[in-house]
Coordinates of C-alpha atoms in Angstrom, one line a residue:
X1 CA -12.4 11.4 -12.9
X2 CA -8.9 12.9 -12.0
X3 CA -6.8 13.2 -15.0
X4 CA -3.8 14.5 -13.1
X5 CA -1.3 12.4 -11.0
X6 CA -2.2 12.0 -7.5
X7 CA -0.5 13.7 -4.6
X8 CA 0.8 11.1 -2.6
X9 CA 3.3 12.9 -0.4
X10 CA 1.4 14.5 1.8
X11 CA 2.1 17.2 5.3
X12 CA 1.5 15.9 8.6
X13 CA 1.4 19.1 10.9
X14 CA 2.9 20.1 14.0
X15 CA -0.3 19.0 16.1
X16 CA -0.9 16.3 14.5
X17 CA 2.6 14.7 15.2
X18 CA 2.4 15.7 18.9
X19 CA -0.7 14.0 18.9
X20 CA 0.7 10.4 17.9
X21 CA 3.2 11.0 20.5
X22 CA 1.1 11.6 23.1
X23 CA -0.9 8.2 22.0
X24 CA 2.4 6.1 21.8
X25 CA 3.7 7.7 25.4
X26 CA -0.3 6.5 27.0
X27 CA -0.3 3.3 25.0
X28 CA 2.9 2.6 26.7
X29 CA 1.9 4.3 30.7
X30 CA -0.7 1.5 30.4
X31 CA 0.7 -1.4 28.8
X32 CA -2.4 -1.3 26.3
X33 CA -0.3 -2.6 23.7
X34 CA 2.3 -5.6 23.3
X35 CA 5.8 -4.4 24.0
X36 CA 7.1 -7.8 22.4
X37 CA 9.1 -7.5 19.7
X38 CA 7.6 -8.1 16.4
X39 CA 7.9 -12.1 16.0
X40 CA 10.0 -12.6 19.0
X41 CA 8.1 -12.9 22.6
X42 CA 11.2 -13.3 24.5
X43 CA 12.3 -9.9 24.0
X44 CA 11.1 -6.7 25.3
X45 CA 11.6 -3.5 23.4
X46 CA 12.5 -0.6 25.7
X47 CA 10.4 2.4 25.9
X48 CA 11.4 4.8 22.9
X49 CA 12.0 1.7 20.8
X50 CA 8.3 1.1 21.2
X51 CA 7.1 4.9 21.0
X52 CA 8.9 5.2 17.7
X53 CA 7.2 2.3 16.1
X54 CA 3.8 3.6 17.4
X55 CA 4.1 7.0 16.3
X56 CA 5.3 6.1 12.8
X57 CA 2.2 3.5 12.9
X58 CA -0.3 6.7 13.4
X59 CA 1.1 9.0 11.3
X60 CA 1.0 7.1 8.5
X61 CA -2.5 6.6 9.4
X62 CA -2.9 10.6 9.2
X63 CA -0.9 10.4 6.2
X64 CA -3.4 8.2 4.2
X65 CA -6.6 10.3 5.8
X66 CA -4.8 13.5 3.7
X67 CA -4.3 11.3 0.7
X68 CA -7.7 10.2 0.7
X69 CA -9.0 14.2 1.4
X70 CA -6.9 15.4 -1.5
X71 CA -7.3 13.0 -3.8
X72 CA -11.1 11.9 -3.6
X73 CA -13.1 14.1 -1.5
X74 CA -13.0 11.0 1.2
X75 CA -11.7 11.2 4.8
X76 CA -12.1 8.8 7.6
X77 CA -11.4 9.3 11.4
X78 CA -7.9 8.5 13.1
X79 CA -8.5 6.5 16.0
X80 CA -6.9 7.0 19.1
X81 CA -9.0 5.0 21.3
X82 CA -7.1 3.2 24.0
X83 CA -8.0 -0.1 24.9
X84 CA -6.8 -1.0 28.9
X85 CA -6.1 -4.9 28.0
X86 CA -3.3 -5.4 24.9
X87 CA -4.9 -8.6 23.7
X88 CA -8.2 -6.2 23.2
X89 CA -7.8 -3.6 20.0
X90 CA -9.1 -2.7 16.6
X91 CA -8.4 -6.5 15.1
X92 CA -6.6 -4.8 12.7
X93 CA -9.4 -2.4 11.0
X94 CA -7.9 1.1 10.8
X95 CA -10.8 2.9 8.7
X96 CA -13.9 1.6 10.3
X97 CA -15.3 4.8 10.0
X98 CA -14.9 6.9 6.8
X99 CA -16.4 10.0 5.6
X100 CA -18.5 10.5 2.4
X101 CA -20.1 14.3 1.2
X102 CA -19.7 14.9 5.1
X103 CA -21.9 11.7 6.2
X104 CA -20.0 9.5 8.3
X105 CA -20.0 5.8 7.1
X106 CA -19.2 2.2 8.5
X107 CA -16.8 1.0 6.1
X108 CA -16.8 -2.9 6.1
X109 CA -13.2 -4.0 4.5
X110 CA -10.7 -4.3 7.5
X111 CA -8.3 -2.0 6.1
X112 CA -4.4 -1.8 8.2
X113 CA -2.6 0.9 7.6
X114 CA 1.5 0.0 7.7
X115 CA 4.2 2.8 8.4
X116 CA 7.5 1.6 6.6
X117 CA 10.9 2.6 6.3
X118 CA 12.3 4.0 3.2
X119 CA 14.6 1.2 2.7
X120 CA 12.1 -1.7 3.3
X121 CA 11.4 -3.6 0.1
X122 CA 9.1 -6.2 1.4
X123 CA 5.4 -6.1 3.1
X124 CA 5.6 -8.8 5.9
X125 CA 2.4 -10.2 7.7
X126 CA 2.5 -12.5 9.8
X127 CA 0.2 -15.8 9.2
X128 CA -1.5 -15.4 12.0
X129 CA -2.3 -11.7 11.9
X130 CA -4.1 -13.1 8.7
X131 CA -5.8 -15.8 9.9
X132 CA -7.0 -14.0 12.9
X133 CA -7.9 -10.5 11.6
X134 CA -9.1 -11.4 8.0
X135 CA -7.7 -8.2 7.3
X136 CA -8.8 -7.8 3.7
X137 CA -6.5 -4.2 2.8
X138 CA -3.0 -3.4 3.9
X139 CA -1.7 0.4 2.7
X140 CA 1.9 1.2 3.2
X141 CA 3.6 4.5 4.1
X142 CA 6.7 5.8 4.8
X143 CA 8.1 9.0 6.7
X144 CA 10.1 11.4 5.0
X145 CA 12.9 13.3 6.0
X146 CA 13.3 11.8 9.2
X147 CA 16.3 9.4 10.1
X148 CA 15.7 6.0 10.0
X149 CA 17.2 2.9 12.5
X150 CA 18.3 3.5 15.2
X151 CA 18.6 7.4 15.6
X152 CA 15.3 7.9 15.2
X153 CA 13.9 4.6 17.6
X154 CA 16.8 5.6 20.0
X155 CA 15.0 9.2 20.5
X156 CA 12.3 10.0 18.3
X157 CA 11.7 12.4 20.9
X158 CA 14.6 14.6 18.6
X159 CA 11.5 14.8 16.2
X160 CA 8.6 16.1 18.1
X161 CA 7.4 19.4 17.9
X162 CA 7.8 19.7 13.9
X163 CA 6.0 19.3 10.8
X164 CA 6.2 15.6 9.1
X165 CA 5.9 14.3 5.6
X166 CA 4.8 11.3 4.5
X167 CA 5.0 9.6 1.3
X168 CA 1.9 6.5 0.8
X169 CA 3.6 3.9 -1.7
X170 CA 0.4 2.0 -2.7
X171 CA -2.1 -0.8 -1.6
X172 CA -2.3 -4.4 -1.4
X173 CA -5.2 -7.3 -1.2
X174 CA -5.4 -10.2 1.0
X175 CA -5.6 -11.8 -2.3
X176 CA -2.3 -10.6 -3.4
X177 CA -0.3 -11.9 -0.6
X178 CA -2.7 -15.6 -0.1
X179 CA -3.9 -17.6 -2.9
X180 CA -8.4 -17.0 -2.4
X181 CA -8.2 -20.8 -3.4
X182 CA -5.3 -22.8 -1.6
X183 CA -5.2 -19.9 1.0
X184 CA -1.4 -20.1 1.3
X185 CA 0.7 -17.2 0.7
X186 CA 2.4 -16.9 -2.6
X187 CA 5.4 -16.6 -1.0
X188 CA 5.8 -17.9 2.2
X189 CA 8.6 -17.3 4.8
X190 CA 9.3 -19.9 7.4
X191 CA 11.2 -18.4 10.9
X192 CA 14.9 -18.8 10.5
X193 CA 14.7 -17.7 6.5
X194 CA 15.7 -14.8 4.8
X195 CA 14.1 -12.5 2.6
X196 CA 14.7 -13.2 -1.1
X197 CA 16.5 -10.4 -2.9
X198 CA 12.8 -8.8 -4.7
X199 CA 15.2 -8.1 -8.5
X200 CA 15.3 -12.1 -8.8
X201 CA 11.4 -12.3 -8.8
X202 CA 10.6 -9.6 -11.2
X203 CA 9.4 -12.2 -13.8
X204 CA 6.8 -13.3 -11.7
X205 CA 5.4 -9.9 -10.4
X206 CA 2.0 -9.4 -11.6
X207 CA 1.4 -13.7 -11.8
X208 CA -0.1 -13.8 -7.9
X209 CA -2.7 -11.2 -9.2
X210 CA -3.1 -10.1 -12.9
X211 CA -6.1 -12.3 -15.4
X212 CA -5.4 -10.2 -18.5
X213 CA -4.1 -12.1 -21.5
X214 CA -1.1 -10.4 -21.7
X215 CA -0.1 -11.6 -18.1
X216 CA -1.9 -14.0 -17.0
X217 CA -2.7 -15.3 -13.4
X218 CA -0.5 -18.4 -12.6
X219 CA -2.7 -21.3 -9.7
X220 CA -1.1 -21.2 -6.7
X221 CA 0.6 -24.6 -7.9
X222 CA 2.6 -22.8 -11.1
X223 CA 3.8 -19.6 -9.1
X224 CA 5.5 -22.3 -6.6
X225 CA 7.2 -24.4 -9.8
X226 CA 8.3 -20.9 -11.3
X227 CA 9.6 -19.6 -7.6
X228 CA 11.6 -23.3 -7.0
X229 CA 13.0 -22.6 -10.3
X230 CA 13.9 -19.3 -9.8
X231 CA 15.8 -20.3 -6.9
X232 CA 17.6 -23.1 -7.9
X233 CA 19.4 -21.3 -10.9
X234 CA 20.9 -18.2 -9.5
X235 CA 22.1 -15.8 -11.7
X236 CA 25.9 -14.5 -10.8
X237 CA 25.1 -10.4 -11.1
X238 CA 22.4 -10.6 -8.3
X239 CA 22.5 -11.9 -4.9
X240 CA 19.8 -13.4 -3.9
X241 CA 18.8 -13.0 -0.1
X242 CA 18.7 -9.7 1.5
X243 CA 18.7 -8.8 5.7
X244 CA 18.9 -11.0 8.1
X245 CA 16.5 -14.2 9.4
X246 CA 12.9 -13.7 10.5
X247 CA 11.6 -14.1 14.0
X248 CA 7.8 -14.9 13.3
X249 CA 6.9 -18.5 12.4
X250 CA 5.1 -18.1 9.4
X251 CA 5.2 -14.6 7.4
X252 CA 3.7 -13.8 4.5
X253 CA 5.6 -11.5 1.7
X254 CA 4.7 -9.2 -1.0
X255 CA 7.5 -6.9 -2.8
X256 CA 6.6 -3.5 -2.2
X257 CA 6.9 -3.1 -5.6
X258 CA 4.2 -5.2 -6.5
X259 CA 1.6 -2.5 -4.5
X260 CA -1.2 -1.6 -6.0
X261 CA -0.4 1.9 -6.9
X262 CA -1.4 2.9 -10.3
X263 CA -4.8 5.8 -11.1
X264 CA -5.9 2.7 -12.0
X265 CA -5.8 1.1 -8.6
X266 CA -6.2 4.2 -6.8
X267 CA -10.1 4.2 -8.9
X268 CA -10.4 0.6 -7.5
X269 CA -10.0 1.6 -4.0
X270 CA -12.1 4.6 -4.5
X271 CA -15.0 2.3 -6.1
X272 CA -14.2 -0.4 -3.0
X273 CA -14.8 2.2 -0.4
X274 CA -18.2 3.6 -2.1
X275 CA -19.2 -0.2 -2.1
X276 CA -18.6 -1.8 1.0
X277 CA -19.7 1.4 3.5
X278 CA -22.6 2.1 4.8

């Protein structure tokens, strides 16, 4: 077992960068994936709007194949398969195949790997994407050293041509964002809302998940009660919505500092991809 931290920022090369922009500039050429923005269908993002968001998409995705290589002997293969129709795709599984002592493996838990900006402090998903994919693993990463907004989706092509970083912040379950037994989110955002400020919830982190008896696991019914009441008595120092309203209908939320991100966890997802592959 590794005693020592993990490396979780890890170098994307020079190739390997190019490589997610040649992906994002042929998923675009052939429309092969929605050009929508994200909860809104009446608006089109333009064309290095949507290569941005595709290239920090994949290298993430080579960001948490290096984690994986340098932290437990385990890889698994970047896909950059292309599929002609955009309502055809992975259904969300972004390590179907990983790598074991050099054997290839089909690995069964629909894992989606999320690129993030620095400054996000919420995983979204969108109900649907849930209900849909039955995606049972969401990792999140962020770029380093790159500009974030609108520099970088005005002309991420500034950015091609050199050696990344990425930083991988943790993991969460399905479980973690929907109740297994009510299967309703633990915190639920309807289209129009905004996102609660994450400081205001910090008593409840850990009650959507933990069953040890020093903090233990609230139903679905008491995290609502304890949420409601959080809400309705504000406290002065904090403010307690952040951004501006959502597009998407129904989204799911986790604070991304509730990830799953401790050795700890990291053993877990090393045991859970020993155990479901094949």
């Amino acid at each position: 077992m590794k005693t020592s931290p993990f490396k979780v920022e890890l170098n994307i090369s020079r190739e390997e960068v190019n490589s997610c922009f040649d992906f994002a500039q042929e998923l675009y050429a052939l429309k092969a994936a929605s050009t929508k923005q994200f909860g809104r269908k009446d608006i089109i993002r333009n064309k290095n709007d949507f290569i941005a968001d595709h290239v920090i998409g994949k290298v993430v995705e080579y960001g948490f194949q290096h984690f994986l290589e340098e932290n437990f002997n385990i890889s698994f293969l970047v896909d950059f398969e292309i599929w002609n129709d955009p309502h055809i795709h992975d259904n969300g599984h972004d390590m179907s195949t990983i790598i074991v002592n050099k054997e290839k493996r089909t690995f069964q838990f629909k894992t989606d790997i999320k690129g993030s900006r620095s400054s996000s402090r919420w995983l979204l998903v969108e109900k649907q994407k849930i209900t849909d994919f039955g995606t049972q693993i969401y990792v999140i990463g962020i770029l380093k050293g790159i500009p974030e907004g609108k520099e970088f989706e005005e002309n991420p092509f500034k950015f091609i041509d050199h050696d990344w970083k990425v930083s991988i912040l943790g993991y969460a379950l399905n479980r973690d964002l929907v109740d297994p037994i009510t299967r309703r989110g633990w915190i639920e955002y309807k289209k129009g809302e905004r996102l609660y400020n994450p400081s205001i919830l910090k008593h409840l982190e850990g009650k959507n998940r933990s069953n040890n008896l020093t903090n233990k696991k609230y139903s679905h019914s008491e995290f609502q009660r304890e949420l409601l009441n959080i809400l309705k008595n504000p406290t002065r120092e904090t403010k307690q919505y952040i951004g501006g309203t959502l597009d998407a209908n129904i989204n799911y939320g986790l604070p991304i500092k509730w990830l799953r991100n401790s050795q700890e966890d990291w053993y877990k997802f090393e045991k859970i991809l020993h155990v479901y592959s094949d």
